[in-house]
Amino acid sequence: MSERLAPQNKVPFWRSPQGRAWMFQLCMLGGFLWLAVSMYRNTLVNLKTRGISSGFGFLGNEAGFRIGEVTGIPLPQGGLLWFLLSLVAGLAISQLISRHLKSKSERPMSSKWLSVCLLLCIGLPMLTLYIFRDSVEIVHYTESSSYFMALLTGLGNTLKVTVIGCVASTILGLLVALGRLSPNWLLSNICRWYVELNRNLPVLLQLFFWYFIVLQQLPNVRKSIDLGGWLILNKRGLYLPSLVPQQGAWLFCAAVVVGFAAVWIIHRRARRILDETGIPVKILFPSLAVLIGLPALAWLVGGQPFTLDFPVLKGFNFKGGTGLTPEFTALVVGLTVYVSAFNAEIIRSGIEAVSKGQREAARALAMNERQVMRIVILPQAMRIIVPPMTSEYLAIAKNSSLAVAIGYPEFVSVGGTILNQSGQAVEIVGVWMGVYLCISLLISFGMNIYNSKVALVER
Amino acid sequence: MFQDIPDRQPPATEVGVIGWVCKNLLCPWYNAVLTIVSCWTIWSAVAPFWEWAVTNASISLDPEIAKQHSGAAWGFIRDMWPVFMTGVYPAEERWRPLIALCIVVLLVSLSVVGSFRRSRWLKVLWFVSPVVVFALVYGGGITGLPVVGTHYWGGLMLTIMLSIVAMLAAFPISVLLALGRTSDMPIAKPFCVAYIELIRGVPLITILFMASVVLPLFLPSGMELDKVLRALVGITMFFSAYLAENIRGGLQGISKGQYEAADALGMSYWKKTIVVILPQALRIVIPPMVNNFIGILKDTSLVGIVGLVDLLQIAFATTSNPKWFGRLEEAYVFIAFWYWILCYALSSYSQYLERKMPSASK
């Protein structure tokens, strides 16, 4: 065969598929470079004519604007190096453990080792922070702080909304999904219309609805809805009592943690005995005793661990307690309601996607409804549910940026104020994109670890 | 001796209305509790709304009469609905968007009706219609109509135009991105991956801010981009990344044999892609693409943040009118109605397509 293919019939390189692909790609690269260079030069010229200096130096300047809601930011100072070192050490040890386990067996990391690694990654830095306690300062943003601190405060607010929104929308979505799956016709239709209504309306419209209509209908400060001081609701926001740690708080917290650990160990032991001997061990009462008894003991020994700080009406507004601003409340409620509709659909379709035979087979093995759900249906549904849920969590993180429309000071809104003040458009948009990419990567990284735990392990 | 015994009828509590009610609403006891709770929920949600929207409402065009009613003032909507539809578009020129709307509605309904879907004329019309609509709404040029600049555009017209144009513009870009991402070209592939992942990782608002604040800096000095065009660039950039991932799913859903068969016939890359691969891939992803379109339609509401007066922002514009000051509730209900109708129609259509196309479920 090879003799027949005369050399003069050989396709020249620039007409072969590879050659064409290369030429096409080189053209593309050239075009892109040309575009980038011309954009860069245009930008330089434009910045010069507008009198804006480029670079991130402006971040140190004094901000001078007020932020309505300020979360304290822990700012490590002297022991920062040790903190970073311990973080690296924790990550490195976890990496070593996981590599060692992987080389020993092909199976994915067991939850025991995973928790050890997590403990190392979180515990070591925390320990350093505890030792170098003075090096951490809780910084509250003031008007004289720098732009950098303002951005950091905005980021803190974004993360707060994201975490609360993720948890709340998952719980609400689960409830709605269960309602839709219920045999009760009325309930399942209510849940169906809840989903249809929320899914088909823009999230911005819903935020406006909560902020401008629902929260504006609330009474003013003098006539606020008051549930014995525990919950006060008025136009200025939602007020709850806050916990103030006292002398015995450390002991109490430690007792709670130890209690949970003990329950976990009891549970594992009961499981092992069941697997080995087939004798079910009653664990409800011992674990309840541990869970309640230990903290109670700590309470007795260490004295009252927490006192409650109730909000009190002083002058024109409530003082003390935890105040949630109306912007925050509207944002969290709006995002939660919007995303919970999507979550409900994901959970419902995941549960319905588990084939009917699995349910019937489980019933044939004389499992009761709870066991069927817990042992057979949910583990299989999780595989279908987790990947789309990840994108919903990402959507919450990204949609929290809509707060700019109702004036909640989160990352985009604070950045927008800085953009208006300093005119550093390129840098601010760059910082926005970089930070949101990091948040997205972190969420998907965490969810991917979880996903690999629930995913189907195929031969 | 065979004797026919008639089948025994099920007991009365199992069939008919009584059976249905018992099975779905009352039995067992916790179902009845759920039913009562549901009834209470419906009552507590619907009754105040009914009272506000119907019982205590007024439909008078006079705001003084409307103020005497505690409920909704639907006269506000009656008075302002042309503004909701077209924004501050000059009143005497409103027939132009109306005709444009008729063209779009006609085209969409023709595409939905099965027998016309395959005709070549429809595709030609789809390509021609944006030009016609733009000429009609913008005016000037060969049409001889007075020019109505884009800063006069607004309301539902702007929302629908933005979403349709963004969809049409994002489609070819996303096909190229998806092809680049599934190819094995060492330079083009990382480009496409980076673009898609970068855009999908950031919120739409930052892209819109980039388009409205940073994009003018990138252009040669003296070159000005229209505000609507800038928002359009942002939305198109954003959605081409999402659409590209959907189309990539379709490309991956095609069996390897199709590629190999096309190669065996000696087709070139573009011929293979256009004749064999894309028609199959796109057919699989029509339902997710419709969902994507719903996303565009809903997310165009964000352009208000960079200063366009779309359907949502019209609410603020109309309610700051002293005549109907602070009638936000009515405006929101009206806007929600429009968004809901459009999105629900689209999602029902996508579900219909999914049911109709057996290949999509495989």
PDB file of N, CA and C in Angstrom, chain B residues 48-87:
ATOM      1  N   PRO B  48     -57.012  37.963  51.427  1.00  0.00           N
ATOM      2  CA  PRO B  48     -56.603  39.387  51.412  1.00  0.00           C
ATOM      3  C   PRO B  48     -56.342  39.889  50.005  1.00  0.00           C
ATOM      4  N   PHE B  49     -55.754  39.011  49.182  1.00  0.00           N
ATOM      5  CA  PHE B  49     -55.462  39.429  47.809  1.00  0.00           C
ATOM      6  C   PHE B  49     -56.750  39.711  47.052  1.00  0.00           C
ATOM      7  N   TRP B  50     -57.734  38.828  47.236  1.00  0.00           N
ATOM      8  CA  TRP B  50     -59.033  39.013  46.570  1.00  0.00           C
ATOM      9  C   TRP B  50     -59.684  40.314  47.009  1.00  0.00           C
ATOM     10  N   GLU B  51     -59.623  40.559  48.335  1.00  0.00           N
ATOM     11  CA  GLU B  51     -60.209  41.767  48.872  1.00  0.00           C
ATOM     12  C   GLU B  51     -59.552  43.002  48.263  1.00  0.00           C
ATOM     13  N   TRP B  52     -58.202  42.925  48.162  1.00  0.00           N
ATOM     14  CA  TRP B  52     -57.447  44.067  47.647  1.00  0.00           C
ATOM     15  C   TRP B  52     -57.691  44.238  46.150  1.00  0.00           C
ATOM     16  N   ALA B  53     -57.669  43.114  45.423  1.00  0.00           N
ATOM     17  CA  ALA B  53     -57.667  43.216  43.958  1.00  0.00           C
ATOM     18  C   ALA B  53     -59.067  43.331  43.370  1.00  0.00           C
ATOM     19  N   VAL B  54     -60.089  42.837  44.067  1.00  0.00           N
ATOM     20  CA  VAL B  54     -61.417  42.829  43.471  1.00  0.00           C
ATOM     21  C   VAL B  54     -62.425  43.595  44.320  1.00  0.00           C
ATOM     22  N   THR B  55     -62.578  43.182  45.584  1.00  0.00           N
ATOM     23  CA  THR B  55     -63.658  43.741  46.386  1.00  0.00           C
ATOM     24  C   THR B  55     -63.503  45.239  46.602  1.00  0.00           C
ATOM     25  N   ASN B  56     -62.309  45.635  47.066  1.00  0.00           N
ATOM     26  CA  ASN B  56     -62.121  47.049  47.393  1.00  0.00           C
ATOM     27  C   ASN B  56     -61.482  47.846  46.267  1.00  0.00           C
ATOM     28  N   ALA B  57     -61.353  47.237  45.103  1.00  0.00           N
ATOM     29  CA  ALA B  57     -60.603  47.892  44.035  1.00  0.00           C
ATOM     30  C   ALA B  57     -61.477  48.877  43.285  1.00  0.00           C
ATOM     31  N   SER B  58     -60.814  49.807  42.600  1.00  0.00           N
ATOM     32  CA  SER B  58     -61.538  50.717  41.732  1.00  0.00           C
ATOM     33  C   SER B  58     -60.900  50.683  40.357  1.00  0.00           C
ATOM     34  N   ILE B  59     -61.722  50.918  39.323  1.00  0.00           N
ATOM     35  CA  ILE B  59     -61.133  50.932  37.992  1.00  0.00           C
ATOM     36  C   ILE B  59     -61.286  52.297  37.360  1.00  0.00           C
ATOM     37  N   SER B  60     -61.563  53.274  38.184  1.00  0.00           N
ATOM     38  CA  SER B  60     -61.767  54.608  37.633  1.00  0.00           C
ATOM     39  C   SER B  60     -60.438  55.221  37.202  1.00  0.00           C
ATOM     40  N   LEU B  61     -60.500  56.012  36.123  1.00  0.00           N
ATOM     41  CA  LEU B  61     -59.299  56.665  35.634  1.00  0.00           C
ATOM     42  C   LEU B  61     -58.933  57.878  36.479  1.00  0.00           C
ATOM     43  N   ASP B  62     -59.853  58.293  37.361  1.00  0.00           N
ATOM     44  CA  ASP B  62     -59.635  59.476  38.169  1.00  0.00           C
ATOM     45  C   ASP B  62     -58.955  59.093  39.482  1.00  0.00           C
ATOM     46  N   PRO B  63     -57.745  59.605  39.759  1.00  0.00           N
ATOM     47  CA  PRO B  63     -57.046  59.212  40.993  1.00  0.00           C
ATOM     48  C   PRO B  63     -57.788  59.615  42.255  1.00  0.00           C
ATOM     49  N   GLU B  64     -58.627  60.672  42.192  1.00  0.00           N
ATOM     50  CA  GLU B  64     -59.358  61.089  43.388  1.00  0.00           C
ATOM     51  C   GLU B  64     -60.365  60.039  43.817  1.00  0.00           C
ATOM     52  N   ILE B  65     -61.048  59.458  42.833  1.00  0.00           N
ATOM     53  CA  ILE B  65     -62.006  58.388  43.144  1.00  0.00           C
ATOM     54  C   ILE B  65     -61.254  57.163  43.641  1.00  0.00           C
ATOM     55  N   ALA B  66     -60.110  56.886  43.008  1.00  0.00           N
ATOM     56  CA  ALA B  66     -59.336  55.708  43.404  1.00  0.00           C
ATOM     57  C   ALA B  66     -58.874  55.819  44.848  1.00  0.00           C
ATOM     58  N   LYS B  67     -58.627  57.051  45.317  1.00  0.00           N
ATOM     59  CA  LYS B  67     -58.122  57.225  46.676  1.00  0.00           C
ATOM     60  C   LYS B  67     -59.176  56.864  47.712  1.00  0.00           C
ATOM     61  N   GLN B  68     -60.473  56.927  47.305  1.00  0.00           N
ATOM     62  CA  GLN B  68     -61.524  56.594  48.263  1.00  0.00           C
ATOM     63  C   GLN B  68     -61.647  55.096  48.503  1.00  0.00           C
ATOM     64  N   HIS B  69     -61.058  54.300  47.606  1.00  0.00           N
ATOM     65  CA  HIS B  69     -61.101  52.849  47.793  1.00  0.00           C
ATOM     66  C   HIS B  69     -59.817  52.405  48.482  1.00  0.00           C
ATOM     67  N   SER B  70     -59.956  51.395  49.364  1.00  0.00           N
ATOM     68  CA  SER B  70     -58.765  50.954  50.083  1.00  0.00           C
ATOM     69  C   SER B  70     -57.965  49.953  49.249  1.00  0.00           C
ATOM     70  N   GLY B  71     -58.566  49.417  48.206  1.00  0.00           N
ATOM     71  CA  GLY B  71     -57.892  48.368  47.443  1.00  0.00           C
ATOM     72  C   GLY B  71     -57.099  48.915  46.281  1.00  0.00           C
ATOM     73  N   ALA B  72     -56.942  48.051  45.282  1.00  0.00           N
ATOM     74  CA  ALA B  72     -56.113  48.400  44.136  1.00  0.00           C
ATOM     75  C   ALA B  72     -56.788  49.464  43.284  1.00  0.00           C
ATOM     76  N   ALA B  73     -55.952  50.278  42.632  1.00  0.00           N
ATOM     77  CA  ALA B  73     -56.476  51.274  41.701  1.00  0.00           C
ATOM     78  C   ALA B  73     -56.118  50.828  40.291  1.00  0.00           C
ATOM     79  N   TRP B  74     -56.986  50.044  39.713  1.00  0.00           N
ATOM     80  CA  TRP B  74     -56.645  49.511  38.390  1.00  0.00           C
ATOM     81  C   TRP B  74     -56.727  50.585  37.309  1.00  0.00           C
ATOM     82  N   GLY B  75     -57.320  51.738  37.670  1.00  0.00           N
ATOM     83  CA  GLY B  75     -57.325  52.853  36.740  1.00  0.00           C
ATOM     84  C   GLY B  75     -55.913  53.276  36.375  1.00  0.00           C
ATOM     85  N   PHE B  76     -55.002  53.113  37.331  1.00  0.00           N
ATOM     86  CA  PHE B  76     -53.598  53.432  37.100  1.00  0.00           C
ATOM     87  C   PHE B  76     -53.057  52.617  35.921  1.00  0.00           C
ATOM     88  N   ILE B  77     -53.369  51.306  35.951  1.00  0.00           N
ATOM     89  CA  ILE B  77     -52.895  50.438  34.859  1.00  0.00           C
ATOM     90  C   ILE B  77     -53.589  50.842  33.561  1.00  0.00           C
ATOM     91  N   ARG B  78     -54.910  51.113  33.648  1.00  0.00           N
ATOM     92  CA  ARG B  78     -55.640  51.517  32.431  1.00  0.00           C
ATOM     93  C   ARG B  78     -55.041  52.779  31.843  1.00  0.00           C
ATOM     94  N   ASP B  79     -54.666  53.682  32.754  1.00  0.00           N
ATOM     95  CA  ASP B  79     -54.123  54.950  32.312  1.00  0.00           C
ATOM     96  C   ASP B  79     -52.728  54.783  31.719  1.00  0.00           C
ATOM     97  N   MET B  80     -51.926  53.941  32.344  1.00  0.00           N
ATOM     98  CA  MET B  80     -50.499  53.915  32.052  1.00  0.00           C
ATOM     99  C   MET B  80     -50.045  52.752  31.172  1.00  0.00           C
ATOM    100  N   TRP B  81     -50.970  51.884  30.746  1.00  0.00           N
ATOM    101  CA  TRP B  81     -50.460  50.664  30.137  1.00  0.00           C
ATOM    102  C   TRP B  81     -49.662  50.886  28.858  1.00  0.00           C
ATOM    103  N   PRO B  82     -49.938  51.929  28.057  1.00  0.00           N
ATOM    104  CA  PRO B  82     -49.045  52.136  26.914  1.00  0.00           C
ATOM    105  C   PRO B  82     -47.612  52.443  27.349  1.00  0.00           C
ATOM    106  N   VAL B  83     -47.470  53.106  28.511  1.00  0.00           N
ATOM    107  CA  VAL B  83     -46.132  53.385  29.021  1.00  0.00           C
ATOM    108  C   VAL B  83     -45.455  52.098  29.446  1.00  0.00           C
ATOM    109  N   PHE B  84     -46.220  51.221  30.094  1.00  0.00           N
ATOM    110  CA  PHE B  84     -45.646  49.928  30.469  1.00  0.00           C
ATOM    111  C   PHE B  84     -45.171  49.173  29.234  1.00  0.00           C
ATOM    112  N   MET B  85     -45.905  49.304  28.142  1.00  0.00           N
ATOM    113  CA  MET B  85     -45.548  48.530  26.956  1.00  0.00           C
ATOM    114  C   MET B  85     -44.348  49.122  26.237  1.00  0.00           C
ATOM    115  N   THR B  86     -44.303  50.450  26.088  1.00  0.00           N
ATOM    116  CA  THR B  86     -43.259  51.027  25.230  1.00  0.00           C
ATOM    117  C   THR B  86     -42.394  52.063  25.915  1.00  0.00           C
ATOM    118  N   GLY B  87     -42.541  52.306  27.190  1.00  0.00           N
ATOM    119  CA  GLY B  87     -41.713  53.297  27.850  1.00  0.00           C
ATOM    120  C   GLY B  87     -42.058  54.699  27.407  1.00  0.00           C
TER     121      GLY B  87
END
